[in-house]
């Protein structure tokens, strides 16, 4: 969700618009595709080349059914402008890679550029500020495109093995919650979901592909600690 000071959201909506797709340029700018009639698009078009102070809020929701599904939030603050003509082709390519299935038909879109001034992340691991240079240097986790499918598969086909990772717990329910190149996080909870806890299981070594992940998961399930 985009928030722009002084710009009121439309009735029934929050903020100045929600990007349909977003991507990050090599320089660390965020490219966002928004409906052309959204308040954010109209504000950027009206301002032309002037920068607009903007905050993008990103909510990370677990792709599996667990209590308290929000895994984290991030806020990226900076200055918003419309993508200029000479930049459109490169930005469209980045957005196309982020949404290989294409955009829904029947909607006019506008590409916006957010120059990052600062960021803040609050998730399952920590809460901290992110400096612009660190934002530029960051790279996506190699499993990010596959995480939702992999977690759903683990929960449906390997529930007993996932539960066996922490056999000492007596909770009624267990589900894989998050997956990255370094390990797996599992959530346990009781029937009324009032008591829940997470456990983190590190892989023997960093994984970069789905094939490496399969080997890492097999090793994890065979671990004496499981």
Short mmCIF file of C-alpha atoms in Angstrom, two decimals:
data_model
loop_
_atom_site.label_atom_id
_atom_site.label_comp_id
_atom_site.label_asym_id
_atom_site.label_seq_id
_atom_site.Cartn_x
_atom_site.Cartn_y
_atom_site.Cartn_z
CA UNK A 1 0.00 0.00 0.00
CA UNK A 2 1.21 3.49 -0.86
CA UNK A 3 0.65 6.39 1.53
CA UNK A 4 1.15 9.97 0.37
CA UNK A 5 0.74 12.83 2.89
CA UNK A 6 -2.22 15.01 1.94
CA UNK A 7 -3.69 12.48 -0.52
CA UNK A 8 -6.98 11.00 0.63
CA UNK A 9 -7.80 7.37 -0.20
CA UNK A 10 -10.80 6.56 -2.33
CA UNK A 11 -13.95 5.33 -0.64
CA UNK A 12 -13.56 1.77 0.59
CA UNK A 13 -9.80 1.71 -0.01
CA UNK A 14 -6.74 2.28 2.16
CA UNK A 15 -3.88 4.56 1.27
CA UNK A 16 -3.22 6.10 -2.13
CA UNK A 17 -3.18 2.81 -4.00
CA UNK A 18 -1.81 -0.72 -3.94
CA UNK A 19 0.76 -1.73 -6.57
CA UNK A 20 -0.29 -4.69 -8.67
CA UNK A 21 3.37 -5.56 -9.26
CA UNK A 22 6.64 -4.17 -7.94
CA UNK A 23 10.29 -4.67 -8.76
CA UNK A 24 13.64 -3.18 -7.74
CA UNK A 25 16.11 -1.68 -10.18
CA UNK A 26 19.88 -2.36 -9.97
CA UNK A 27 20.19 1.15 -8.51
CA UNK A 28 17.81 0.26 -5.66
CA UNK A 29 14.71 2.17 -6.79
CA UNK A 30 11.33 0.47 -6.42
CA UNK A 31 9.22 0.33 -9.58
CA UNK A 32 5.50 -0.02 -8.87
CA UNK A 33 2.68 -0.67 -11.31
CA UNK A 34 -0.56 0.95 -10.16
CA UNK A 35 -3.98 1.57 -11.76
CA UNK A 36 -3.89 4.80 -13.75
CA UNK A 37 -6.94 6.11 -11.88
CA UNK A 38 -5.48 5.50 -8.39
CA UNK A 39 -4.72 8.52 -6.17
CA UNK A 40 -0.99 7.68 -6.31
CA UNK A 41 -0.96 7.69 -10.11
CA UNK A 42 -2.94 10.89 -10.33
CA UNK A 43 -0.70 12.61 -7.77
CA UNK A 44 2.44 11.59 -9.67
CA UNK A 45 0.97 12.70 -12.99
CA UNK A 46 -0.07 16.06 -11.54
CA UNK A 47 3.33 16.62 -9.94
CA UNK A 48 5.11 15.73 -13.21
CA UNK A 49 8.86 15.82 -12.40
CA UNK A 50 8.46 16.93 -8.78
CA UNK A 51 9.22 14.36 -6.09
CA UNK A 52 6.35 13.25 -3.84
CA UNK A 53 7.12 12.05 -0.32
CA UNK A 54 5.69 8.53 -0.10
CA UNK A 55 5.69 5.48 2.15
CA UNK A 56 5.15 1.99 0.77
CA UNK A 57 3.91 -0.51 3.35
CA UNK A 58 4.40 -4.20 2.54
CA UNK A 59 2.64 -6.93 4.51
CA UNK A 60 3.96 -10.48 4.35
CA UNK A 61 1.17 -13.05 4.87
CA UNK A 62 1.94 -16.74 5.32
CA UNK A 63 0.75 -18.79 2.30
CA UNK A 64 -0.50 -21.56 4.62
CA UNK A 65 -3.32 -21.70 7.14
CA UNK A 66 -1.89 -20.88 10.58
CA UNK A 67 -2.91 -18.62 13.46
CA UNK A 68 -1.52 -15.09 13.21
CA UNK A 69 -0.70 -15.33 9.51
CA UNK A 70 1.11 -11.99 9.21
CA UNK A 71 4.80 -12.90 9.21
CA UNK A 72 6.11 -9.37 8.96
CA UNK A 73 5.77 -5.83 7.67
CA UNK A 74 8.15 -3.48 5.93
CA UNK A 75 7.98 0.25 5.34
CA UNK A 76 9.94 1.83 2.49
CA UNK A 77 9.97 5.63 2.50
CA UNK A 78 11.24 7.91 -0.23
CA UNK A 79 10.26 10.06 -3.19
CA UNK A 80 7.78 9.07 -5.86
CA UNK A 81 7.76 10.10 -9.53
CA UNK A 82 6.18 8.75 -12.68
CA UNK A 83 8.53 6.64 -14.83
CA UNK A 84 9.77 8.82 -17.68
CA UNK A 85 9.53 7.85 -21.34
CA UNK A 86 13.19 6.95 -21.77
CA UNK A 87 13.00 4.64 -18.73
CA UNK A 88 9.76 2.87 -19.59
CA UNK A 89 11.21 -0.05 -21.57
CA UNK A 90 13.71 -1.06 -18.88
CA UNK A 91 11.15 -0.69 -16.09
CA UNK A 92 8.51 -2.61 -18.04
CA UNK A 93 11.00 -5.45 -18.49
CA UNK A 94 11.64 -5.62 -14.72
CA UNK A 95 7.92 -5.66 -13.97
CA UNK A 96 7.36 -8.32 -16.62
CA UNK A 97 9.94 -10.54 -14.94
CA UNK A 98 8.17 -10.01 -11.61
CA UNK A 99 4.77 -10.94 -13.12
CA UNK A 100 5.43 -13.48 -15.89
CA UNK A 101 1.70 -14.25 -16.22
CA UNK A 102 1.03 -10.67 -17.31
CA UNK A 103 -1.35 -8.00 -16.10
CA UNK A 104 -5.13 -8.44 -15.77
CA UNK A 105 -6.83 -7.12 -18.93
CA UNK A 106 -9.17 -4.16 -19.01
CA UNK A 107 -7.16 -1.89 -16.71
CA UNK A 108 -4.97 1.10 -17.57
CA UNK A 109 -1.68 1.08 -15.66
CA UNK A 110 0.96 3.61 -14.72
CA UNK A 111 4.56 2.86 -13.71
CA UNK A 112 5.88 4.77 -10.71
CA UNK A 113 9.42 5.00 -9.35
CA UNK A 114 10.11 5.21 -5.61
CA UNK A 115 13.60 6.47 -4.80
CA UNK A 116 14.35 4.88 -1.43
CA UNK A 117 15.41 7.15 1.43
CA UNK A 118 15.02 4.70 4.30
CA UNK A 119 13.36 1.41 5.17
CA UNK A 120 12.26 -0.47 8.27
CA UNK A 121 11.53 -4.19 8.62
CA UNK A 122 9.63 -5.90 11.44
CA UNK A 123 9.35 -9.66 10.89
CA UNK A 124 9.82 -13.08 12.49
CA UNK A 125 13.57 -12.56 12.76
CA UNK A 126 14.04 -8.99 13.98
CA UNK A 127 12.97 -5.37 13.78
CA UNK A 128 15.49 -2.94 12.35
CA UNK A 129 16.16 0.01 10.08
CA UNK A 130 17.65 -0.64 6.66
CA UNK A 131 20.03 1.93 5.22
CA UNK A 132 19.63 2.84 1.51
CA UNK A 133 23.03 1.33 0.65
CA UNK A 134 22.03 -1.96 2.29
CA UNK A 135 18.72 -1.88 0.44
CA UNK A 136 20.59 -1.51 -2.88
CA UNK A 137 22.97 -4.36 -1.99
CA UNK A 138 20.22 -6.77 -0.89
CA UNK A 139 19.25 -9.62 -3.20
CA UNK A 140 16.09 -11.78 -3.18
CA UNK A 141 16.27 -15.15 -1.50
CA UNK A 142 16.71 -17.76 -4.28
CA UNK A 143 13.68 -19.72 -3.00
CA UNK A 144 11.28 -16.77 -2.84
CA UNK A 145 9.43 -17.62 -6.06
CA UNK A 146 8.83 -21.19 -4.89
CA UNK A 147 8.21 -20.66 -1.18
CA UNK A 148 4.40 -20.67 -1.22
CA UNK A 149 4.18 -23.86 -3.28
CA UNK A 150 6.87 -25.60 -1.23
CA UNK A 151 5.28 -24.73 2.13
CA UNK A 152 1.88 -25.93 0.94
CA UNK A 153 3.44 -29.18 -0.29
CA UNK A 154 5.26 -29.73 3.02
CA UNK A 155 2.06 -29.13 4.96
CA UNK A 156 -0.04 -31.44 2.79
CA UNK A 157 2.36 -34.28 1.98
CA UNK A 158 4.89 -34.27 4.83
CA UNK A 159 2.91 -33.20 7.89
CA UNK A 160 4.11 -36.13 10.01
CA UNK A 161 7.75 -35.45 9.14
CA UNK A 162 7.33 -31.76 9.92
CA UNK A 163 5.79 -32.67 13.29
CA UNK A 164 8.65 -35.08 13.92
CA UNK A 165 11.15 -32.21 13.77
CA UNK A 166 10.10 -31.30 17.29
CA UNK A 167 8.64 -34.48 18.76
CA UNK A 168 8.91 -33.13 22.31
CA UNK A 169 6.03 -30.71 21.69
CA UNK A 170 2.47 -31.88 22.41
CA UNK A 171 0.58 -29.18 20.48
CA UNK A 172 -2.42 -30.36 18.51
CA UNK A 173 -1.47 -28.59 15.30
CA UNK A 174 1.73 -27.93 13.35
CA UNK A 175 2.45 -26.33 9.98
CA UNK A 176 5.50 -25.07 8.08
CA UNK A 177 5.47 -21.29 8.31
CA UNK A 178 8.46 -19.90 6.42
CA UNK A 179 11.22 -21.20 4.20
CA UNK A 180 14.43 -19.61 2.97
CA UNK A 181 17.90 -20.57 1.80
CA UNK A 182 19.10 -21.10 5.37
CA UNK A 183 16.30 -23.06 7.00
CA UNK A 184 12.66 -23.83 7.81
CA UNK A 185 10.40 -22.24 10.43
CA UNK A 186 7.52 -24.27 11.87
CA UNK A 187 4.52 -23.08 13.92
CA UNK A 188 2.84 -25.15 16.66
CA UNK A 189 -0.50 -24.28 18.27
CA UNK A 190 -3.27 -25.76 20.39
CA UNK A 191 -6.95 -26.15 19.50
CA UNK A 192 -8.07 -22.65 20.47
CA UNK A 193 -4.96 -21.02 18.93
CA UNK A 194 -4.37 -19.11 22.15
CA UNK A 195 -1.01 -20.76 22.69
CA UNK A 196 1.37 -20.99 19.75
CA UNK A 197 5.11 -21.11 19.26
CA UNK A 198 7.62 -21.16 16.43
CA UNK A 199 10.71 -23.31 16.01
CA UNK A 200 13.51 -22.65 13.53
CA UNK A 201 15.45 -25.51 11.92
CA UNK A 202 18.66 -24.60 10.11
CA UNK A 203 19.81 -26.50 7.02
CA UNK A 204 23.24 -28.17 7.14
CA UNK A 205 24.36 -25.68 4.49
CA UNK A 206 22.91 -22.84 2.43
CA UNK A 207 20.68 -23.90 -0.47
CA UNK A 208 20.31 -22.07 -3.79
CA UNK A 209 18.03 -24.31 -5.86
CA UNK A 210 14.97 -26.51 -5.36
CA UNK A 211 17.16 -29.59 -5.96
CA UNK A 212 19.51 -28.52 -3.16
CA UNK A 213 16.47 -27.83 -0.98
CA UNK A 214 15.20 -31.40 -1.43
CA UNK A 215 18.52 -32.76 -0.22
CA UNK A 216 18.57 -30.33 2.70
CA UNK A 217 15.03 -31.30 3.74
CA UNK A 218 15.87 -35.00 3.59
CA UNK A 219 18.89 -34.36 5.80
CA UNK A 220 16.75 -32.31 8.19
CA UNK A 221 14.11 -35.04 8.49
CA UNK A 222 16.82 -37.65 9.17
CA UNK A 223 18.52 -35.51 11.81
CA UNK A 224 18.73 -37.07 15.29
CA UNK A 225 17.47 -33.73 16.62
CA UNK A 226 14.21 -34.19 14.69
#
